[in-house]
XYZ file of C-alpha atoms in Angstrom:
326
model
C 38.551 -3.629 -20.742
C 35.257 -2.070 -19.651
C 34.432 1.250 -21.374
C 34.561 4.379 -19.261
C 32.654 7.621 -19.190
C 35.589 9.164 -21.052
C 35.103 6.642 -23.883
C 31.405 7.574 -24.104
C 32.288 11.273 -24.252
C 34.866 10.767 -27.037
C 32.539 8.637 -29.123
C 29.654 11.069 -28.721
C 31.902 14.073 -29.437
C 30.952 15.882 -26.196
C 32.638 16.653 -22.905
C 32.726 14.306 -19.921
C 30.684 16.853 -17.904
C 27.932 16.744 -20.553
C 27.750 12.938 -20.364
C 27.579 13.195 -16.554
C 24.723 15.691 -16.710
C 22.814 13.534 -19.191
C 23.111 10.372 -17.074
C 22.374 12.038 -13.722
C 19.705 14.443 -14.945
C 21.438 17.305 -13.122
C 21.592 19.947 -15.806
C 20.720 21.018 -19.320
C 21.747 18.791 -22.205
C 20.530 19.489 -25.760
C 18.342 16.886 -27.430
C 21.010 16.351 -30.122
C 23.795 15.781 -27.574
C 21.580 13.510 -25.455
C 20.803 11.385 -28.529
C 24.516 11.027 -29.394
C 25.323 10.108 -25.796
C 22.620 7.436 -25.653
C 23.814 6.009 -28.988
C 27.401 5.874 -27.692
C 26.304 4.159 -24.474
C 24.450 1.466 -26.457
C 27.221 0.875 -28.946
C 29.937 0.708 -26.286
C 27.732 -1.371 -23.908
C 28.657 1.122 -21.187
C 27.358 0.320 -17.691
C 27.483 3.258 -15.261
C 29.078 2.715 -11.871
C 25.937 3.090 -9.827
C 27.752 3.139 -6.525
C 30.055 5.968 -7.648
C 27.088 7.921 -9.011
C 25.221 7.576 -5.751
C 28.264 8.597 -3.730
C 28.674 11.740 -5.873
C 25.012 12.585 -5.348
C 25.238 11.619 -1.626
C 22.454 9.079 -2.188
C 22.125 5.317 -1.753
C 19.617 4.548 -4.516
C 17.551 2.681 -1.922
C 13.977 3.368 -0.766
C 12.731 1.632 2.380
C 9.184 0.207 2.460
C 7.581 -0.713 5.779
C 4.808 -3.298 5.535
C 2.735 -4.543 8.507
C 2.530 -8.182 7.314
C 3.756 -9.878 4.178
C 1.186 -12.661 4.576
C -1.855 -10.518 3.796
C -2.937 -10.412 0.118
C -3.377 -6.625 0.203
C 0.139 -5.790 1.414
C 1.742 -8.537 -0.664
C 0.127 -7.035 -3.804
C 1.055 -3.488 -2.754
C 4.679 -4.490 -2.157
C 4.967 -6.218 -5.519
C 3.572 -3.162 -7.297
C 5.533 -0.480 -5.405
C 8.801 -2.405 -5.902
C 8.176 -2.449 -9.637
C 7.340 1.275 -9.664
C 10.472 2.196 -7.708
C 12.635 0.013 -9.949
C 11.308 1.915 -12.994
C 12.451 5.138 -11.292
C 15.918 3.640 -10.811
C 15.656 2.788 -7.119
C 16.119 -0.449 -5.277
C 13.756 -1.455 -2.467
C 14.567 -2.473 1.103
C 11.554 -4.072 2.771
C 10.714 -4.496 6.428
C 7.925 -6.587 7.973
C 6.865 -4.617 11.069
C 3.881 -6.529 12.544
C 4.468 -7.008 16.282
C 7.914 -5.366 15.889
C 7.685 -1.653 16.573
C 11.441 -1.623 17.139
C 11.988 -2.560 13.483
C 9.903 0.411 12.364
C 11.947 2.769 14.517
C 15.168 1.174 13.271
C 14.287 1.928 9.646
C 13.403 5.513 10.502
C 16.826 5.769 12.143
C 18.439 4.391 8.977
C 16.752 7.140 6.985
C 17.969 9.721 9.504
C 21.544 8.423 9.114
C 21.308 8.673 5.300
C 21.365 4.905 4.848
C 18.165 5.220 2.831
C 17.117 7.904 0.370
C 13.456 7.785 1.355
C 10.783 5.798 3.155
C 7.282 4.600 2.344
C 5.510 3.463 5.450
C 2.313 1.429 5.683
C 3.061 0.572 9.309
C 1.488 1.810 12.535
C 3.469 0.086 15.283
C 5.604 3.057 16.221
C 4.358 6.350 17.627
C 3.842 9.124 15.072
C 6.327 11.195 17.058
C 9.083 8.954 15.691
C 8.481 10.537 12.281
C 7.525 14.077 13.101
C 11.021 15.314 13.939
C 12.356 14.023 10.639
C 13.187 16.368 7.776
C 13.534 13.495 5.352
C 11.615 12.071 2.345
C 8.765 10.106 3.978
C 5.421 9.065 2.518
C 2.677 7.447 4.583
C -0.107 5.210 3.369
C -3.217 5.031 5.560
C -1.582 6.575 8.662
C -1.653 10.309 9.359
C 1.814 11.126 10.624
C 1.221 14.854 10.856
C 1.913 17.977 8.812
C 4.813 17.825 6.404
C 4.473 14.096 5.631
C 2.415 13.246 2.518
C -0.571 10.970 3.171
C -2.006 8.611 0.573
C -5.054 6.378 1.094
C -8.183 5.003 -0.496
C -11.532 6.738 -0.276
C -12.508 4.601 2.676
C -15.592 6.653 3.529
C -17.028 5.962 0.136
C -16.025 2.317 0.497
C -17.992 2.004 3.746
C -20.995 3.614 2.067
C -20.852 1.277 -0.930
C -20.759 -1.752 1.355
C -23.612 -0.550 3.564
C -25.906 0.468 0.679
C -25.339 -2.851 -1.120
C -26.209 -4.922 1.918
C -29.281 -2.791 2.552
C -30.403 -3.355 -1.063
C -30.089 -7.061 -0.388
C -32.442 -6.749 2.583
C -29.924 -7.509 5.351
C -31.173 -6.835 8.918
C -28.451 -8.206 11.256
C -24.872 -7.595 10.181
C -21.765 -9.049 11.709
C -18.761 -6.789 11.247
C -15.187 -7.953 11.773
C -13.358 -4.790 12.734
C -9.705 -4.110 13.052
C -9.729 -0.745 14.738
C -6.251 0.640 15.343
C -4.969 2.171 18.534
C -4.582 5.516 16.660
C -6.811 7.079 14.055
C -6.175 5.935 10.494
C -8.201 6.857 7.389
C -9.178 3.188 7.017
C -11.308 3.575 10.169
C -13.633 5.776 8.091
C -15.071 2.724 6.296
C -16.396 1.365 9.596
C -17.686 4.734 10.782
C -19.579 5.364 7.546
C -20.832 1.768 7.447
C -22.155 2.084 11.011
C -23.724 5.486 10.365
C -25.717 4.305 7.372
C -26.802 1.064 9.031
C -27.906 2.946 12.207
C -29.977 5.332 10.121
C -31.638 2.364 8.406
C -32.359 0.690 11.736
C -30.124 -2.286 10.973
C -28.365 -3.946 13.906
C -24.574 -4.257 13.542
C -22.690 -6.537 15.871
C -18.962 -5.791 15.926
C -16.217 -8.297 16.673
C -13.084 -6.411 17.666
C -9.941 -8.104 16.464
C -6.354 -7.520 17.512
C -5.161 -4.628 15.354
C -1.757 -6.184 14.681
C -3.005 -9.670 13.634
C -3.704 -9.910 9.940
C -3.040 -13.561 9.181
C -5.713 -16.065 8.070
C -4.974 -18.484 10.919
C -5.808 -15.801 13.443
C -9.179 -15.156 11.831
C -10.025 -18.871 11.850
C -9.045 -19.259 15.483
C -10.893 -16.101 16.527
C -14.135 -17.142 14.802
C -14.077 -20.616 16.365
C -13.595 -19.114 19.853
C -15.912 -16.098 19.702
C -18.585 -16.704 17.089
C -20.850 -19.286 18.679
C -24.122 -17.879 17.317
C -23.167 -17.448 13.700
C -26.804 -17.982 12.619
C -27.731 -14.690 14.341
C -26.457 -12.661 11.386
C -27.620 -12.576 7.788
C -24.579 -10.649 6.556
C -20.870 -10.179 7.214
C -18.674 -7.167 6.414
C -14.915 -7.711 6.775
C -11.539 -7.275 5.110
C -10.668 -9.910 2.495
C -8.978 -12.293 4.934
C -11.824 -11.988 7.449
C -14.492 -12.406 4.758
C -12.837 -15.527 3.329
C -12.497 -16.994 6.849
C -16.194 -16.257 7.492
C -17.187 -17.880 4.226
C -15.414 -21.103 5.173
C -16.687 -20.907 8.770
C -20.292 -20.533 7.609
C -20.238 -23.207 4.866
C -18.647 -25.754 7.208
C -21.679 -25.287 9.469
C -24.208 -25.750 6.704
C -24.999 -22.048 6.215
C -25.532 -21.360 2.537
C -23.899 -18.288 1.064
C -25.541 -16.062 -0.219
C -29.007 -17.608 0.411
C -28.823 -17.516 4.198
C -25.827 -15.257 4.716
C -24.367 -12.504 2.552
C -20.621 -11.830 2.748
C -19.127 -8.511 1.721
C -15.345 -8.127 1.568
C -13.182 -5.038 1.703
C -9.955 -4.798 -0.308
C -10.935 -6.891 -3.348
C -7.508 -8.469 -3.831
C -6.844 -11.334 -6.268
C -7.789 -13.873 -3.622
C -11.422 -12.753 -3.755
C -11.520 -13.331 -7.495
C -9.970 -16.786 -7.213
C -12.924 -18.018 -5.108
C -15.927 -19.798 -6.445
C -18.117 -17.855 -6.358
C -16.183 -14.631 -6.665
C -16.374 -12.631 -3.429
C -18.501 -9.481 -3.559
C -16.192 -6.681 -2.396
C -15.202 -3.068 -2.225
C -11.978 -2.995 -4.219
C -9.062 -0.762 -3.397
C -6.935 0.241 -6.408
C -3.605 -1.145 -5.250
C -1.864 -0.174 -8.475
C -2.763 3.492 -8.095
C -1.939 3.454 -4.362
C 1.535 2.031 -5.114
C 2.264 4.336 -8.035
C 1.182 7.378 -6.012
C 3.433 6.369 -3.107
C 6.383 5.738 -5.411
C 5.910 8.947 -7.387
C 5.586 11.048 -4.245
C 8.662 9.632 -2.449
C 10.792 9.991 -5.588
C 9.676 13.606 -5.991
C 10.673 14.251 -2.374
C 14.058 12.573 -2.828
C 14.769 14.473 -6.056
C 13.296 17.697 -4.650
C 10.805 17.994 -7.494
C 7.746 20.202 -7.250
C 4.887 19.996 -6.734
C 4.366 17.300 -4.143
C 0.739 16.603 -3.282
C 0.447 16.320 0.494
C -2.838 14.365 0.463
C -4.045 11.955 -2.192
C -7.253 10.024 -1.992
C -7.613 7.069 -4.403
C -11.057 5.991 -5.609
C -12.503 2.622 -4.656
C -14.996 0.596 -6.696
C -17.633 -2.098 -6.287
C -16.652 -5.643 -7.251
C -19.641 -7.684 -8.230
C -19.563 -11.240 -6.923
C -21.659 -14.202 -5.957
C -21.516 -13.936 -2.126
C -24.324 -11.396 -1.729
C-alpha cells in the first residue's frame, strides 16, 4: 500500500498540516521539522499526489510557452532551456508552434484566461497585442512589447547591431547586404537593424536591405528567396543576417565561387550552436539563450506564485563571437 501524508506526519512526529505547509511552501515550518519531514518522505518513498495538490491550490502546474517556429535553432535552443528551467521549479511545459497560426496563439491565451494554464511565456507575434492587454494573468513576453503590466525580456539588440556594424567597418566593408525580418509591429529586435543602419550611414557605407516575410524562419525559405531575388550577389562585400540567413548566404556564395571571407564577409546574429558547428565557425553576435530562458522562467514563476519583486523589463547582454567568416 502506498504511504500517505498521514504516514509521513506520524513518522516525522508532526501534524498533517505541518507536512502540507512544508510540501506546498504555504507557511512557516521550522528547519528542524522540515528536516524530519524530508527524512520521512525519503524513507517512506512517499510520492505526493500532484493533481490533488494542484487542485487544492487551484493551479494546474502547467506553464504554456508560445514559440514562432520549432525549426529555427534559436527557438529550439530557447525551448529546450526554458523547459528545463520550468521543470526545476516544479512546472510542466505545454508548447505551441504559432508561425502562420495566429488562432493558436489566441487559443492559448484563452486557455490561460480559463485557468487551464498557470502562466504563459510568449515569444510569438502573430496575434494582436490587444489579445493580451485585457488579461490579469501571469504572462511574460520575450522580444514583443505587449504593453504595461506585462514583463518584457529581450537581448540588448541595440548593442548587438552596433557590434556587428563596427566589426564590419573594421574589416573595411563598403557594400553590405542585410537580410532583414522586420515585423509588422515594433519589437526590440528591430533595434539591431536600426542601430546597424545608423552606424553604417554615418560611415558612408551603402546597405542594401532584402525584406523577408516576417513569419518565415525556415532554412528552405532563405534558400528559395536568395535564388529568386539575389541575382547580383557579387555587388556586396559583406552580409549581415540572423543565423539561418547567414548560413544560407554562406552556402549561396560558395556555390557561386565567392570565397568567404576573402571576397565576402558574413556576420550572423544569434550565435546558436549551428554557427559553431560550421567550418569555419561563423562570426556572430551571440544572444545568451540560457539567461533569456532563465529570466523568462523565473519571472513567470514569480507571477504565478505572487512573489515580489517582479522586474518588468530585463535586458540581457549580447557578446561578440569570433569566427572565420569575416
